[in-house]
Coordinates of C-alpha atoms in Angstrom, one line a residue:
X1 CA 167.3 238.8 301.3
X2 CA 164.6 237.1 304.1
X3 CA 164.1 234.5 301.9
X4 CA 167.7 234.0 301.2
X5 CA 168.4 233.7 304.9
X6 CA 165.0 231.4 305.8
X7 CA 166.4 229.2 302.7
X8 CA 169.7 228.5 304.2
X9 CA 168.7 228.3 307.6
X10 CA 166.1 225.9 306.9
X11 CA 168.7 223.9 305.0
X12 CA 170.9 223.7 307.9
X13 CA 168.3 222.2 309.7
X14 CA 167.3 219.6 307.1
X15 CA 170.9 219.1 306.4
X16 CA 172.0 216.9 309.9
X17 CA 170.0 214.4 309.4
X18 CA 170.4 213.9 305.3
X19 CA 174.0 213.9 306.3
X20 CA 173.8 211.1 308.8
X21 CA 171.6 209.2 306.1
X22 CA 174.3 208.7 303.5
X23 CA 177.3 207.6 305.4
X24 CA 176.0 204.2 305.0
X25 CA 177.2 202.2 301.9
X26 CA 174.5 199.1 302.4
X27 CA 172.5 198.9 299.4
X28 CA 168.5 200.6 300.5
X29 CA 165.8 197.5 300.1
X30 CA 162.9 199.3 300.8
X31 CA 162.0 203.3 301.6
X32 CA 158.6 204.3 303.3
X33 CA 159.4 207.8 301.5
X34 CA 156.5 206.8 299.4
X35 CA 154.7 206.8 301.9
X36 CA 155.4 210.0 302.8
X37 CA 155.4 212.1 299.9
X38 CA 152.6 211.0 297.0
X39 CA 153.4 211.3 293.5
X40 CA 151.1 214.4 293.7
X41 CA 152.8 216.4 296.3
X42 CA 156.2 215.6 295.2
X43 CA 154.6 217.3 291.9
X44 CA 153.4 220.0 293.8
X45 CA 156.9 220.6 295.8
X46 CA 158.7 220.3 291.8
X47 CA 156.4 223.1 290.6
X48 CA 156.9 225.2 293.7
X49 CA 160.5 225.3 293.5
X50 CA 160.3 225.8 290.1
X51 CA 158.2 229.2 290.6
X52 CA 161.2 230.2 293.7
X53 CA 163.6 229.4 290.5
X54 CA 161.6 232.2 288.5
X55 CA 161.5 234.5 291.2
X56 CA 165.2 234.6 292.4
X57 CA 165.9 235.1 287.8
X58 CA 167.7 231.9 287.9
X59 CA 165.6 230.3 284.9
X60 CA 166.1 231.2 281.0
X61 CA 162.7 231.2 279.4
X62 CA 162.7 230.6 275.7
X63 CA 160.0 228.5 274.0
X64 CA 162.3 227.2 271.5
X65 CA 164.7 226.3 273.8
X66 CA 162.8 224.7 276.2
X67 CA 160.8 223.0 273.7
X68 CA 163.7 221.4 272.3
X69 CA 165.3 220.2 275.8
X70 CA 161.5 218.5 276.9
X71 CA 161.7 217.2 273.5
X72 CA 165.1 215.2 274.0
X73 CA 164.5 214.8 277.8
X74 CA 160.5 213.3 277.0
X75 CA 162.5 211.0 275.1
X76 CA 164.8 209.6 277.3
X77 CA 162.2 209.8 280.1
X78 CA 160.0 207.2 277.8
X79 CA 163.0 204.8 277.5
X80 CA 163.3 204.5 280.9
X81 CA 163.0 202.5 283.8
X82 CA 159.3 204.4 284.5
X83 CA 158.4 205.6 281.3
X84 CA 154.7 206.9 282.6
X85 CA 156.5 209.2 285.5
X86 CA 156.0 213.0 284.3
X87 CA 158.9 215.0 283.9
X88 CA 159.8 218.8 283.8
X89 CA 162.7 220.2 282.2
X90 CA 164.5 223.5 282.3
X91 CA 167.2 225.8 281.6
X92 CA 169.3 227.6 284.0
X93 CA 171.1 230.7 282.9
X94 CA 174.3 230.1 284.6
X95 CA 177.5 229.3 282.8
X96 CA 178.4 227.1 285.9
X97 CA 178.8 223.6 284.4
X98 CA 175.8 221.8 286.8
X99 CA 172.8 219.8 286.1
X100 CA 170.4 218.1 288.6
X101 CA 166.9 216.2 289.5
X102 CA 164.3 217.0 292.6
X103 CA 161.5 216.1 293.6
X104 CA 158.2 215.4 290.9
X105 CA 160.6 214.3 288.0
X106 CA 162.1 218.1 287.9
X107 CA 165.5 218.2 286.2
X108 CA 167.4 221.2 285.7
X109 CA 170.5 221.6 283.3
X110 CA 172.9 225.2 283.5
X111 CA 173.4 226.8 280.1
X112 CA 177.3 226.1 281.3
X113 CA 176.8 222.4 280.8
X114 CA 175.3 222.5 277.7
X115 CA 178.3 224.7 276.2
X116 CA 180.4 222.9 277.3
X117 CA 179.5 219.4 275.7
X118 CA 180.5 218.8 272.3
X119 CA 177.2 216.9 270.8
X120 CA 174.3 216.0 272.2
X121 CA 174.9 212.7 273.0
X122 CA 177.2 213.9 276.1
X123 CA 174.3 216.1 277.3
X124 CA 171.4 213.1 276.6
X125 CA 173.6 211.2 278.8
X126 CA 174.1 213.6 281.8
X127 CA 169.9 213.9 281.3
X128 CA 169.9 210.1 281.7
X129 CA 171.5 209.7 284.5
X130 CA 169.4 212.7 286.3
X131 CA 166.6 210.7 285.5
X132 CA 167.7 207.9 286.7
X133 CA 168.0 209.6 290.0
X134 CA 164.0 210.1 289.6
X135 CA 163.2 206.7 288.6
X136 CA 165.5 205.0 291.2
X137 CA 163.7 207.4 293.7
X138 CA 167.4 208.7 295.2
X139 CA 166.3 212.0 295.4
X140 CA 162.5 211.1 297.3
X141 CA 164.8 209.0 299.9
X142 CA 166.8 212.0 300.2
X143 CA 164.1 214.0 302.0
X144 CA 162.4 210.5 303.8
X145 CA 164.0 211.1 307.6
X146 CA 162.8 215.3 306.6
X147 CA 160.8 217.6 308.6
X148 CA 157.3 216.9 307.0
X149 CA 156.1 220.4 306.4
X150 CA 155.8 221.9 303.2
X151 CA 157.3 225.0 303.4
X152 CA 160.6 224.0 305.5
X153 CA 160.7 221.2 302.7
X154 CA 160.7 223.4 299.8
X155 CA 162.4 226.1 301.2
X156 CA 165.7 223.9 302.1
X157 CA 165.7 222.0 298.8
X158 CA 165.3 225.8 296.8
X159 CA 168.2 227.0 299.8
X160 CA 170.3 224.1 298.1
X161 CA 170.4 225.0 295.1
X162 CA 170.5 228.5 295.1
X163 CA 173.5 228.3 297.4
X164 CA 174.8 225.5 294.6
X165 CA 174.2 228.3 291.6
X166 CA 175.4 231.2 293.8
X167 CA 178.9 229.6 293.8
X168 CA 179.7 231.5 291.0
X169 CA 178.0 231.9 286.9
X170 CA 176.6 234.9 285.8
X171 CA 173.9 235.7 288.3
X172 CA 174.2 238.8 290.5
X173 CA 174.4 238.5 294.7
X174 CA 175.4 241.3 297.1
X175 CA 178.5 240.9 299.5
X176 CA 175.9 239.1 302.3
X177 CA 174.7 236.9 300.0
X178 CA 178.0 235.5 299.1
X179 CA 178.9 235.2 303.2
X180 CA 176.1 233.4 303.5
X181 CA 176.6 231.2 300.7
X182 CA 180.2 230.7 301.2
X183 CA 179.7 230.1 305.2
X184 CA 176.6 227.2 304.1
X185 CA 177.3 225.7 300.5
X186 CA 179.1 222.6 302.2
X187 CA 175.8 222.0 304.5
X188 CA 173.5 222.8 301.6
X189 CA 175.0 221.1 298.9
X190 CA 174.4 217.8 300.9
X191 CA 170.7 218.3 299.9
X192 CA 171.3 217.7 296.6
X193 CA 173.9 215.1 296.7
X194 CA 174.0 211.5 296.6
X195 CA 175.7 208.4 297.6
X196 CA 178.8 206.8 295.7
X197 CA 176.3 203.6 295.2
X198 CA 173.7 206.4 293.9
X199 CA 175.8 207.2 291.6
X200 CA 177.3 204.5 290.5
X201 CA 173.5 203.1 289.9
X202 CA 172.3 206.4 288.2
X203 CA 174.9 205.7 285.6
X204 CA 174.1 202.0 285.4
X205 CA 170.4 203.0 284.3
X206 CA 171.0 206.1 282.8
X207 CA 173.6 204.7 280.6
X208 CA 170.6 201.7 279.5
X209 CA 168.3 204.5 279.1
X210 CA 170.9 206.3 276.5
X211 CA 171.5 203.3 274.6
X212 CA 167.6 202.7 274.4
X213 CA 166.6 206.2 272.3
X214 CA 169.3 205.3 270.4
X215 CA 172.1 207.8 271.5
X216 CA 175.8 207.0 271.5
X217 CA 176.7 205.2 275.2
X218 CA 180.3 206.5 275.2
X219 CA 179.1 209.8 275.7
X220 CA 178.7 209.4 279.6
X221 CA 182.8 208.1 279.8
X222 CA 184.2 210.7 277.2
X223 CA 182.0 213.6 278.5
X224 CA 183.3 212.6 282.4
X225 CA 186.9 211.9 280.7
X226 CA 186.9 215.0 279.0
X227 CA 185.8 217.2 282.2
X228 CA 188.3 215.6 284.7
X229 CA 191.2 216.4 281.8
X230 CA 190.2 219.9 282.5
X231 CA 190.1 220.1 285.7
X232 CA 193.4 218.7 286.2
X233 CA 195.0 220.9 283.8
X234 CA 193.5 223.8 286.0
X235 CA 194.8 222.5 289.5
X236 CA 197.7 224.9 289.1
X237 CA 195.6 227.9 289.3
X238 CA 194.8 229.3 292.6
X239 CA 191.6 230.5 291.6
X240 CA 190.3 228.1 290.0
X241 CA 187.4 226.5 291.5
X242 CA 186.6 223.0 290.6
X243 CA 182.6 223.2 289.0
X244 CA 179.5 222.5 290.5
X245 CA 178.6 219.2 288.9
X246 CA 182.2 217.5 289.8
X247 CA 181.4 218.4 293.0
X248 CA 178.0 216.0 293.6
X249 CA 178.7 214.1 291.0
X250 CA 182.8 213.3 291.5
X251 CA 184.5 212.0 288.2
X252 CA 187.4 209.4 289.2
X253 CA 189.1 207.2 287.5
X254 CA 186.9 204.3 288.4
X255 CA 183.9 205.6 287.5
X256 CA 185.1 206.5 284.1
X257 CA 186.0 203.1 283.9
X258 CA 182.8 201.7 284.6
X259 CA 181.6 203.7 282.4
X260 CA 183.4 202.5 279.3
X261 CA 183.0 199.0 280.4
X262 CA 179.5 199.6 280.7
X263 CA 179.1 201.3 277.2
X264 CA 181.6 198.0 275.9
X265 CA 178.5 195.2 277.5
X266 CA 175.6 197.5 276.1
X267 CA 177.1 197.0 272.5
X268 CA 178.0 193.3 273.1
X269 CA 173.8 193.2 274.0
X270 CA 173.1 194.5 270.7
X271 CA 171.9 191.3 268.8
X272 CA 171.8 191.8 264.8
X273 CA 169.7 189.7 262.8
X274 CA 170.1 189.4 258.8
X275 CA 167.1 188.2 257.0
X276 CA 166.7 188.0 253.7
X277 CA 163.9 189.8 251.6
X278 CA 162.1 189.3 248.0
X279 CA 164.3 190.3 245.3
X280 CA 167.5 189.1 246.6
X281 CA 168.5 191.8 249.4
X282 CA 169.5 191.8 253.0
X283 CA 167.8 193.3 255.7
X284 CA 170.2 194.6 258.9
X285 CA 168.1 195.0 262.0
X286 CA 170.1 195.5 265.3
X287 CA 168.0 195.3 268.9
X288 CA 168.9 195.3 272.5
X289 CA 167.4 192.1 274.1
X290 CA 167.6 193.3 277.1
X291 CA 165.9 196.7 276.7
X292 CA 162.4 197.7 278.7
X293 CA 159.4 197.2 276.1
X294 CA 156.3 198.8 276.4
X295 CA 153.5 197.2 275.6
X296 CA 151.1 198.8 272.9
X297 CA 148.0 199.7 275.9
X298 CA 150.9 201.9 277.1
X299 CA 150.1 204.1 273.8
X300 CA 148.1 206.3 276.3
X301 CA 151.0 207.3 277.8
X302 CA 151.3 211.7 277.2
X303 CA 155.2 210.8 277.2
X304 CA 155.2 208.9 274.6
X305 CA 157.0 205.4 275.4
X306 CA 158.8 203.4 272.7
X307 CA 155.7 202.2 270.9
X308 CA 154.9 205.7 270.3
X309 CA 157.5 207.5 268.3
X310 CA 158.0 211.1 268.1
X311 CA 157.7 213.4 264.8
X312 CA 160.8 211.7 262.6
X313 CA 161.2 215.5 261.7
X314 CA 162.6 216.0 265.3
X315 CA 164.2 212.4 265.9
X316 CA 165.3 209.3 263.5
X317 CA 167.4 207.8 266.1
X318 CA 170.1 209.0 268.3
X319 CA 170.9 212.8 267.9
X320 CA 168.1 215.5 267.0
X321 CA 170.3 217.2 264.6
X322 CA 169.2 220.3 266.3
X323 CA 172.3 220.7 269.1
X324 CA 174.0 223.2 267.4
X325 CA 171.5 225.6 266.8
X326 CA 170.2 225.3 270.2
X327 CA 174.0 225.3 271.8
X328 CA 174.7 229.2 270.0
X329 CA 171.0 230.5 271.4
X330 CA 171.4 229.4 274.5
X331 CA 175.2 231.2 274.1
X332 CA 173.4 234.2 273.2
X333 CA 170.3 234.1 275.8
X334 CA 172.8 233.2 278.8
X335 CA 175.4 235.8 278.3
X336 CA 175.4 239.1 279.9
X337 CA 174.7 241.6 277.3
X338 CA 174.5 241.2 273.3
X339 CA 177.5 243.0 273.0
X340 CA 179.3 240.4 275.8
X341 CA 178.2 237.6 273.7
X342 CA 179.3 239.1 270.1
X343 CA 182.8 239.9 271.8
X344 CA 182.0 235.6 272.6
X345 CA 181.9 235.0 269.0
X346 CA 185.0 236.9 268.0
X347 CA 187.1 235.1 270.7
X348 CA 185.8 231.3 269.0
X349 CA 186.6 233.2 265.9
X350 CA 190.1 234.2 267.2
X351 CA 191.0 230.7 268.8
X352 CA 190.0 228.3 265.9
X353 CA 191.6 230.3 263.4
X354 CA 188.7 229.6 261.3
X355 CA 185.6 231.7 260.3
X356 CA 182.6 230.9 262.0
X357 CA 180.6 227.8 261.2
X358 CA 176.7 228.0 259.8
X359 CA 175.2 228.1 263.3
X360 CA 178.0 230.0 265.1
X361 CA 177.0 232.7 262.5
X362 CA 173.0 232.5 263.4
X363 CA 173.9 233.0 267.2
X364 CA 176.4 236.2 265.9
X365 CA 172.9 237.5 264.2
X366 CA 171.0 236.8 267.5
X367 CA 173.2 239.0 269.0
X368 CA 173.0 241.7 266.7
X369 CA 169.4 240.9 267.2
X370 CA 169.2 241.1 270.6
X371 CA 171.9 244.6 270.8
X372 CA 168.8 246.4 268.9
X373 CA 170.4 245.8 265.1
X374 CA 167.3 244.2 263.6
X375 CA 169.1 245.5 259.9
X376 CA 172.1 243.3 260.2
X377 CA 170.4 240.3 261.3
X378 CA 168.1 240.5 258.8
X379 CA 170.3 240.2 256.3
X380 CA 172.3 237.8 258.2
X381 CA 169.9 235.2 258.9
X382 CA 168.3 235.6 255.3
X383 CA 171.5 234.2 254.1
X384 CA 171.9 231.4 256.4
X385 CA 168.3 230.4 255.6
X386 CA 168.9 230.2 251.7
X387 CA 171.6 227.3 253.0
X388 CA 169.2 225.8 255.2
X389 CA 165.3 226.1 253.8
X390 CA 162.8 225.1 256.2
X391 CA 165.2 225.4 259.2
X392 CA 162.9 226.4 262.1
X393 CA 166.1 228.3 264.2
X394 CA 166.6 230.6 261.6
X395 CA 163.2 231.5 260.3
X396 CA 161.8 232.1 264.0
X397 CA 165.2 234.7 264.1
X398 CA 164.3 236.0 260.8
X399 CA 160.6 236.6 261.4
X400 CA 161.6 238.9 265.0
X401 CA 164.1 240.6 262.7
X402 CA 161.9 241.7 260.1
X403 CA 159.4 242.5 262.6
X404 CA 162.3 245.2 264.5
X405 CA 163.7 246.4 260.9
X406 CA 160.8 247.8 260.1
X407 CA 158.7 245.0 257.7
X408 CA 156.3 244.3 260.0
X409 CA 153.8 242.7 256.8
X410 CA 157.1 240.3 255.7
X411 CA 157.6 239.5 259.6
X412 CA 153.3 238.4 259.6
X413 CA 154.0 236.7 256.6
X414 CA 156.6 234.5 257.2
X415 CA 155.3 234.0 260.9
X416 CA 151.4 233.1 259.6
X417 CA 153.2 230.3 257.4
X418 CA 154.8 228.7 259.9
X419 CA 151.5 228.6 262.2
X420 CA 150.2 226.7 259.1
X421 CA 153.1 224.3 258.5
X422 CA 153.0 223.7 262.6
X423 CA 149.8 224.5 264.2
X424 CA 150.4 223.3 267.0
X425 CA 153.6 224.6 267.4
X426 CA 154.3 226.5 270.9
X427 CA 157.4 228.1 269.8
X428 CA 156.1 229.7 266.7
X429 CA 152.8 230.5 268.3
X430 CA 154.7 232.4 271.5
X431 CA 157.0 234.3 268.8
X432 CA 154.3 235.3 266.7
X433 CA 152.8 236.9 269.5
X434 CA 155.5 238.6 271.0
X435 CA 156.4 240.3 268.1
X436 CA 152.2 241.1 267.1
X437 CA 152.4 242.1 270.8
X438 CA 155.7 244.4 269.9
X439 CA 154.5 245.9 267.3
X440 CA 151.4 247.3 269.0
X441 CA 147.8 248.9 268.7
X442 CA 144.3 246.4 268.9
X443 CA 144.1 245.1 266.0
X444 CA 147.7 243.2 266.6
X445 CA 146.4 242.6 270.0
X446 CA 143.5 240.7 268.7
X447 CA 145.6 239.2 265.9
X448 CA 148.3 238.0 269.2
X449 CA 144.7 236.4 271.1
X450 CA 144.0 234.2 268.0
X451 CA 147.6 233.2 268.0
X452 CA 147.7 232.1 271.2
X453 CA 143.9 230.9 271.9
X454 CA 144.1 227.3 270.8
X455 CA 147.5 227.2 273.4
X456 CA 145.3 227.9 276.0
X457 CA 143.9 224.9 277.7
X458 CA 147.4 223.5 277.8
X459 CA 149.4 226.7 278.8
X460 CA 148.0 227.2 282.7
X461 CA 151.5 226.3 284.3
X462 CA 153.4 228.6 281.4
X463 CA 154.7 232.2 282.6
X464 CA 155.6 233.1 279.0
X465 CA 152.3 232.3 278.0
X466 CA 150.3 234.3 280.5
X467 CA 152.6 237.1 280.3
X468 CA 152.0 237.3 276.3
X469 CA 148.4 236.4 276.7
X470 CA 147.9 239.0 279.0
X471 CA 149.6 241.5 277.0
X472 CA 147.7 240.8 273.8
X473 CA 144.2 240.9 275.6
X474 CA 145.6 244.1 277.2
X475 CA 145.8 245.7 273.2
X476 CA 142.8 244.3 272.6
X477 CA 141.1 245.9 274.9
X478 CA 139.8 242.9 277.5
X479 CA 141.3 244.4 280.8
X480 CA 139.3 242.1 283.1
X481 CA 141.2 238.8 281.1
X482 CA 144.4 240.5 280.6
X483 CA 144.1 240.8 284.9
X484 CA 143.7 237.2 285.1
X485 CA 146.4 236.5 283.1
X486 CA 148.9 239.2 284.6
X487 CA 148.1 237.3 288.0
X488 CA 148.5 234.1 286.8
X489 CA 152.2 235.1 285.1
X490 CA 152.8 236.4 288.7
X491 CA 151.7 233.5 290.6
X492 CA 153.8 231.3 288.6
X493 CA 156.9 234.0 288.7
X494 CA 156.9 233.3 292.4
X495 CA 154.8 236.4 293.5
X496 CA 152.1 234.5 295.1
X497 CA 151.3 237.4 297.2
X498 CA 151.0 239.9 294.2
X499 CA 148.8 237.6 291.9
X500 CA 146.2 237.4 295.5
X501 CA 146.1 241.2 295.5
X502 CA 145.4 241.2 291.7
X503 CA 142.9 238.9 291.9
X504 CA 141.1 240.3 295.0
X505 CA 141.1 244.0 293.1
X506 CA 139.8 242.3 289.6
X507 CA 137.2 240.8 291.3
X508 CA 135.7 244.1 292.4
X509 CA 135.2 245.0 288.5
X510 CA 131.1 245.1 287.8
X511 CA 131.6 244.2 284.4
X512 CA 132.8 240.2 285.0
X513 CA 131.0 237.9 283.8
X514 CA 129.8 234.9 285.5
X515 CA 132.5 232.5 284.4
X516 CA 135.1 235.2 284.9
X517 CA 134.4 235.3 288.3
X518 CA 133.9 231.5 288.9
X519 CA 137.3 231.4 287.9
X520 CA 139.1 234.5 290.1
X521 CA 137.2 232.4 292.9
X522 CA 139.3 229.2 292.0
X523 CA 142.1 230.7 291.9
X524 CA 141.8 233.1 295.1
X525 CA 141.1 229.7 296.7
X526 CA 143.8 228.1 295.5
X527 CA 146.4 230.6 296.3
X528 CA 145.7 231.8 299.6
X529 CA 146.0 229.0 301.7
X530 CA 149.8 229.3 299.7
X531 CA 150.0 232.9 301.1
X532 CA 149.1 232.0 304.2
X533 CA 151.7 229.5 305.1
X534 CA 154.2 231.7 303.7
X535 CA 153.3 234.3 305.9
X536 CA 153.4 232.0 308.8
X537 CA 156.7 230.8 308.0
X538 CA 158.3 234.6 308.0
X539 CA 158.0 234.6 304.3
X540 CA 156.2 237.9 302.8
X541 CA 157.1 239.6 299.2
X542 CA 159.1 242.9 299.8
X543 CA 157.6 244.4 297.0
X544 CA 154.5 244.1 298.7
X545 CA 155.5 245.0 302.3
X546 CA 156.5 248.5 300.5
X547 CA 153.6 249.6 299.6

């Protein structure tokens, strides 16, 4: 609750000034917020927030899903104005209908959004124009005229959005934090927002930065178009409260406008060329002359720009293929209970007048899943993957279910096969160990290490990771490494305080070795100077101050 109130009085104080900033409509020709905040420490204010994110529960952590948003939003990030600029992508829980972009290339989408978009394309294009508020640097001028420390930095950009996703959604608040939020979301939410000429640019680039990866550019119109529609037939009810994302980013008839007009001039760019080839046939090749191209030194780039394609399994151009599949986990994962989001699946059932589709049906078995009925699912999923061989969705499902029916050697199996086809493969890797890590003992705990050992040197900044990792070293008997790992997961959970006291009692074990304790020095080092200012600012971990 402290760092509730510190949030939202810190944004108040941030807010005056922001607010003054964007009552001007002149076009900005220059910012010294460059200057102010490097690449580096807008990177280290992103991953801050996103470890206040963890701690308030706000996040939804599933390697599948979050692999297959970074996926989509690496792509768009590569097509864009500033395809070497890094950028972080995560879910929200909430079925609030809001997306938005921070500091470090940070972009958040709510599950709300998501479910509520019909295809992907819709949802590539609200993740294009969220990074064009990162490449045209909107949200770094936002904090240029700022108080300059850290803490009062981070703290009223997390206050924004918390009071933002405390409007309403699934997550839990006591009557306080409500007052609070409802007495301050006007202030905060003017943290977050931008400019009509922000936004009005952000979907000038976003919508070129759709059209480059090859996504349909009148998804940004008929995805606005089809929100507005819905909120006007809701103006009649007194309770209904017009979403998040309408709010800082307001749909009007103009904007839709330009938006189709826009999507109209990127097709007229399209140039096709017909060229004739040996044997008598045609080649059809269509291009954008206009569109950004990277040069082939920019192969480097970790992100992948546009001479560097990724795996055709995931992309061919445009959509993934993969939106539904993700669209009915995420409905699963972001409801309240199983049973809630079962009841979810009779109601589609109910309103369509029509049985379930093919992925509708593999997020019913998730929920039998998750409510504890691993028989059902099993049996469930088996069928759906006899109609779709080699569909990663359903075999990840089909492997946990085995696992929690009770064929623990079919689950191994099927999961060990997988590691094979995709080595490298985070998602499989993390649900083969949770469920090795599920079904107990040290000889599954050492099986779960060798799992998740080659993830390791890329896996420092991922909770899910350290919190299986230390789990299966746990089983396998290494206590000293499973310490580092449960203070790690903590650390990057947002209990910095907690992960110093871990760290401080590990290091007092005799049997470390010497590059076990080199690194429980690092990180000491590296965290307390964190604690510290937190402290200073009135910030302490009440799970800590209790015992």
């Amino acid at each position: 609750m402290r760092r509730l109130l510190l949030c939202t009085a810190l944004t108040l104080a941030l807010a005056a000034p922001l607010a003054s900033s964007q009552d001007s409509s002149l076009p900005d020709i220059g910012s010294s917020a460059g200057e102010l905040l490097t690449p580096a420490r807008q990177a280290e204010y992103g991953s801050m927030m996103l470890r206040e994110l963890r701690n308030y529960g706000y996040l939804l952590e599933d390697p599948l899903l979050n692999d297959w948003l970074q996926g989509i939003g690496n792509r768009l990030g590569s097509d864009s104005d500033l395809p070497r600029q890094s950028y972080t992508f995560f879910l929200m829980k909430d079925r609030q209908i809001n997306a938005f972009a921070t500091l470090g290339g940070y972009i958040g989408m709510n599950a709300g959004l998501i479910l509520t978009a019909e295809r992907e394309d819709e949802m590539a294009a609200v993740l294009s124009h969220e990074i064009a508020h990162v490449t045209q640097q909107h949200v770094l001028r936002g904090v240029e005229r700022a108080q300059r420390d850290q803490i009062p930095i981070l703290l009223g950009m997390l206050g924004a959005i918390l009071v933002a996703q405390s409007a309403g959604g699934t997550s839990s608040g006591d009557a306080s934090q409500a007052a609070i939020a409802s007495a301050m979301g006007l202030m905060a939410q003017r943290q977050i927002d931008y400019t009509r000429s922000n936004e009005s640019e952000a979907d000038r680039v976003g919508i070129r930065t759709l059209a480059r990866a090859g996504y349909d550019v009148d998804a940004m119109a008929g995805f606005f178009a089809r929100m507005s529609q819905a909120m006007r037939g809701n103006r009649s009810n007194e309770y209904y409260e017009v979403p998040d994302y309408l709010r800082t980013h307001p749909v009007t008839t103009t904007r839709i406008s330009e938006a189709q007009q826009r999507a109209e001039q990127m097709r007229k760019d399209h140039v096709t060329l017909i060229t004739r080839v040996p044997g008598g046939g045609e080649r059809v090749e269509s291009f954008n002359p206009n569109a950004i191209v990277v040069p082939e030194t920019a192969s480097d780039n970790p992100l992948m720009p546009l001479s560097v394609r990724l795996p055709s399994e995931m992309f061919s151009g445009g959509a993934s293929g993969q939106f539904d599949w993700a669209r009915e986990r995420l409905r699963v994962l972001s409801a309240t209970t199983p049973q809630a989001a079962a009841r979810e699946y009779e109601s589609l059932r109910r309103e369509s007048g029509k049985p379930l589709n093919d992925a509708q049906n593999y997020g019913l078995a998730l929920a039998h899943l998750q409510g504890g009925n691993g028989g059902a699912a099993t049996t469930e999923l088996a069928a759906l993957l006899d109609k779709h061989p080699g569909n990663l969705w359903l075999e990840l499902a089909l492997g946990e279910a085995e696992s929690r029916s009770g064929r623990a050697v079919a689950a191994n199996q099927r999961f060990a096969a997988l590691l094979q086809r995709m080595p490298n493969n985070r998602a499989v890797a993390l649900t083969f160990a949770k469920v090795l890590n599920e079904q107990g003992g040290p000889e599954s705990g050492r099986h779960a290490q060798a799992v998740l050992r080659p993830l390791l040197g890329r896996s420092g900044d991922d909770p899910v990771f350290q919190q299986s990792f230390a789990r299966a070293n746990e089983l396998a008997g290494d206590l000293a490494r499973a310490g580092e790992a449960y203070a790690e997961a903590a650390f990057l959970n947002g209990r910095p305080e907690q992960a110093l006291i871990q760290l401080q009692n590990l290091k007092k074990r005799e049997d470390l070795d010497y590059y076990a304790r080199a690194r429980i020095d690092a990180r000491i080092a590296f965290i307390t100077p964190q604690v510290l200012e937190l402290r200073r600012q009135g910030v302490r971990d009440p799970d800590v101050r209790r015992r």
